[in-house]
CSV table of C-alpha atoms in Angstrom, one decimal:
chain,number,residue,atom,x,y,z
A,15,UNK,CA,-38.2,7.6,38.9
A,16,UNK,CA,-38.7,9.5,35.6
A,17,UNK,CA,-41.3,8.1,33.2
A,18,UNK,CA,-39.7,7.5,29.7
A,19,UNK,CA,-41.4,8.5,26.5
A,20,UNK,CA,-42.4,5.2,24.7
A,21,UNK,CA,-40.5,6.2,21.6
A,22,UNK,CA,-37.3,6.9,23.5
A,23,UNK,CA,-37.6,3.6,25.4
A,24,UNK,CA,-38.0,1.8,22.1
A,25,UNK,CA,-34.9,3.5,20.7
A,26,UNK,CA,-33.0,2.8,24.0
A,27,UNK,CA,-33.9,-0.9,24.0
A,28,UNK,CA,-32.8,-1.4,20.4
A,29,UNK,CA,-29.8,0.9,20.3
A,30,UNK,CA,-28.1,0.6,23.7
A,31,UNK,CA,-26.8,-3.0,23.1
A,32,UNK,CA,-25.6,-2.0,19.6
A,33,UNK,CA,-23.8,1.1,21.0
A,34,UNK,CA,-22.1,-1.1,23.6
A,35,UNK,CA,-21.0,-3.5,20.9
A,36,UNK,CA,-19.7,-0.7,18.8
A,37,UNK,CA,-17.9,0.8,21.8
A,38,UNK,CA,-16.4,-2.6,22.6
A,39,UNK,CA,-15.2,-3.1,19.1
A,40,UNK,CA,-13.5,0.4,19.1
A,41,UNK,CA,-12.1,0.4,22.7
A,42,UNK,CA,-11.6,-3.3,23.6
A,43,UNK,CA,-13.0,-2.4,27.0
A,44,UNK,CA,-16.6,-3.3,28.0
A,45,UNK,CA,-16.7,-0.9,30.9
A,46,UNK,CA,-15.7,2.1,28.8
A,47,UNK,CA,-18.0,1.0,26.0
A,48,UNK,CA,-20.9,0.8,28.5
A,49,UNK,CA,-20.1,4.2,30.0
A,50,UNK,CA,-20.0,5.9,26.6
A,51,UNK,CA,-23.2,4.2,25.5
A,52,UNK,CA,-24.9,5.4,28.7
A,53,UNK,CA,-23.5,9.0,28.0
A,54,UNK,CA,-24.8,8.8,24.5
A,55,UNK,CA,-28.3,7.7,25.6
A,56,UNK,CA,-28.3,10.4,28.3
A,57,UNK,CA,-27.6,13.0,25.7
A,58,UNK,CA,-30.3,11.6,23.5
A,59,UNK,CA,-32.8,11.7,26.4
A,60,UNK,CA,-31.9,15.3,27.3
A,61,UNK,CA,-32.6,16.4,23.7
A,62,UNK,CA,-35.3,13.9,22.9
A,63,UNK,CA,-37.8,16.5,21.8
A,64,UNK,CA,-35.4,17.5,19.0
A,65,UNK,CA,-33.8,14.1,18.4
A,66,UNK,CA,-37.2,12.3,18.1
A,67,UNK,CA,-38.2,14.6,15.2
A,68,UNK,CA,-35.1,13.7,13.1
A,69,UNK,CA,-35.3,11.5,10.1
A,70,UNK,CA,-33.2,8.9,11.9
A,71,UNK,CA,-32.8,9.2,15.7
A,72,UNK,CA,-30.8,6.0,15.5
A,73,UNK,CA,-28.3,7.7,13.2
A,74,UNK,CA,-28.0,10.6,15.5
A,75,UNK,CA,-27.3,8.3,18.5
A,76,UNK,CA,-24.8,6.3,16.5
A,77,UNK,CA,-23.0,9.6,15.4
A,78,UNK,CA,-22.9,10.8,19.0
A,79,UNK,CA,-21.4,7.5,20.2
A,80,UNK,CA,-18.8,7.5,17.4
A,81,UNK,CA,-17.8,11.0,18.3
A,82,UNK,CA,-17.5,10.1,22.0
A,83,UNK,CA,-15.4,7.1,21.1
A,84,UNK,CA,-13.0,9.1,19.0
A,85,UNK,CA,-12.7,11.7,21.8
A,86,UNK,CA,-12.0,8.9,24.2
A,87,UNK,CA,-9.3,7.5,22.0
A,88,UNK,CA,-7.7,11.0,21.7
A,89,UNK,CA,-7.7,11.4,25.4
A,90,UNK,CA,-6.1,8.0,25.9
A,91,UNK,CA,-3.4,8.8,23.3
A,92,UNK,CA,-2.6,12.0,25.2
A,93,UNK,CA,-2.5,10.1,28.5
A,94,UNK,CA,-0.3,7.4,26.9
A,95,UNK,CA,2.1,10.0,25.6
A,96,UNK,CA,2.4,11.5,29.1
A,97,UNK,CA,3.1,8.0,30.6
A,98,UNK,CA,5.7,7.3,27.9
A,99,UNK,CA,7.4,10.6,28.7
A,100,UNK,CA,7.5,9.8,32.4
A,101,UNK,CA,8.8,6.3,31.6
A,102,UNK,CA,11.6,7.7,29.5
A,103,UNK,CA,13.0,9.8,32.3
A,104,UNK,CA,16.4,8.8,33.6
A,105,UNK,CA,16.1,6.3,36.4
A,106,UNK,CA,12.7,5.0,35.4
A,107,UNK,CA,12.4,1.3,35.3
A,108,UNK,CA,9.1,1.2,33.3
A,109,UNK,CA,9.3,0.2,29.7
A,110,UNK,CA,6.9,0.8,26.9
A,111,UNK,CA,6.0,-2.1,24.7
A,112,UNK,CA,4.1,-2.5,21.5
A,113,UNK,CA,0.7,-4.2,21.3
A,114,UNK,CA,1.2,-7.9,21.8
A,115,UNK,CA,-0.9,-10.1,19.5
A,116,UNK,CA,-3.0,-12.8,20.8
A,117,UNK,CA,-5.2,-12.5,17.8
A,118,UNK,CA,-8.1,-10.8,19.7
A,119,UNK,CA,-10.2,-8.7,17.3
A,120,UNK,CA,-10.8,-6.0,19.9
A,121,UNK,CA,-7.1,-5.7,20.5
A,122,UNK,CA,-6.4,-5.6,16.8
A,123,UNK,CA,-8.9,-2.8,16.3
A,124,UNK,CA,-7.4,-0.7,19.0
A,125,UNK,CA,-4.2,-0.6,17.0
A,126,UNK,CA,-6.0,1.4,14.3
A,127,UNK,CA,-6.2,5.2,14.3
A,128,UNK,CA,-9.6,6.4,15.6
A,129,UNK,CA,-11.2,7.3,12.3
A,130,UNK,CA,-10.2,4.0,10.7
A,131,UNK,CA,-11.4,2.1,13.8
A,132,UNK,CA,-14.8,4.0,13.6
A,133,UNK,CA,-15.2,3.2,9.9
A,134,UNK,CA,-14.3,-0.5,10.4
A,135,UNK,CA,-16.7,-0.8,13.4
A,136,UNK,CA,-19.5,0.9,11.6
A,137,UNK,CA,-19.0,-1.1,8.4
A,138,UNK,CA,-18.5,-4.5,9.9
A,139,UNK,CA,-20.3,-4.4,13.2
A,140,UNK,CA,-23.2,-2.1,12.4
A,141,UNK,CA,-23.3,-3.4,8.8
A,142,UNK,CA,-23.7,0.2,7.5
A,143,UNK,CA,-23.2,1.0,3.9
A,144,UNK,CA,-20.4,3.4,3.0
A,145,UNK,CA,-22.9,6.3,2.4
A,146,UNK,CA,-24.4,5.9,5.9
A,147,UNK,CA,-20.9,5.8,7.4
A,148,UNK,CA,-20.0,9.0,5.6
A,149,UNK,CA,-23.1,10.7,6.8
A,150,UNK,CA,-22.5,9.5,10.4
A,151,UNK,CA,-18.9,10.7,10.5
A,152,UNK,CA,-19.5,13.8,8.4
A,153,UNK,CA,-17.0,12.9,5.7
A,154,UNK,CA,-17.0,12.1,2.0
A,155,UNK,CA,-17.8,8.5,0.8
A,156,UNK,CA,-14.4,8.5,-0.9
A,157,UNK,CA,-12.8,9.2,2.5
A,158,UNK,CA,-14.7,6.3,4.0
A,159,UNK,CA,-13.5,4.0,1.3
A,160,UNK,CA,-9.9,5.1,1.7
A,161,UNK,CA,-10.1,4.6,5.5
A,162,UNK,CA,-11.5,1.1,5.0
A,163,UNK,CA,-8.7,0.3,2.6
A,164,UNK,CA,-6.0,1.6,4.9
A,165,UNK,CA,-7.6,-0.2,7.9
A,166,UNK,CA,-7.8,-3.5,6.0
A,167,UNK,CA,-4.2,-3.2,4.8
A,168,UNK,CA,-3.0,-2.4,8.3
A,169,UNK,CA,-4.9,-5.3,9.8
A,170,UNK,CA,-3.6,-7.7,7.1
A,171,UNK,CA,-0.1,-6.5,7.8
A,172,UNK,CA,-0.5,-7.1,11.5
A,173,UNK,CA,-1.9,-10.6,10.9
A,174,UNK,CA,0.8,-11.4,8.4
A,175,UNK,CA,-1.6,-11.8,5.5
A,176,UNK,CA,-0.9,-11.1,1.9
A,177,UNK,CA,-2.9,-8.3,0.3
């Protein structure tokens, strides 16, 4: 067994549950969220000499997790497109259906585009200010605000709420 640096262990203990929660909010799947959180922490451990010297190792970990989640969503979208093309072939009995709504928050969030989902999860789940979200995602604060507005409008529409 490898001995862990005390600083890394402290970051792991505080950040791992938060990363899993962030992943669960963005994917709706606890297993995927846990796998991506583990991958994030493995990357942090592999680069701990560098990461530990950063102003915010927690911010670096959160950024890596968010990037992995966006990559995961992109892969799923490509896979889903392939499945839909297969289902559309003549003689196929499979059908594609839209996302049903049982009101589950995780399910609702998975209907958002990846960047909107990331912004919503970081804003509401991680309770980050707009400026920290912009830094984490490497985008302008105005873009974060626009993505939040679009996500709120989309979710309100899906829930049948007036905006």
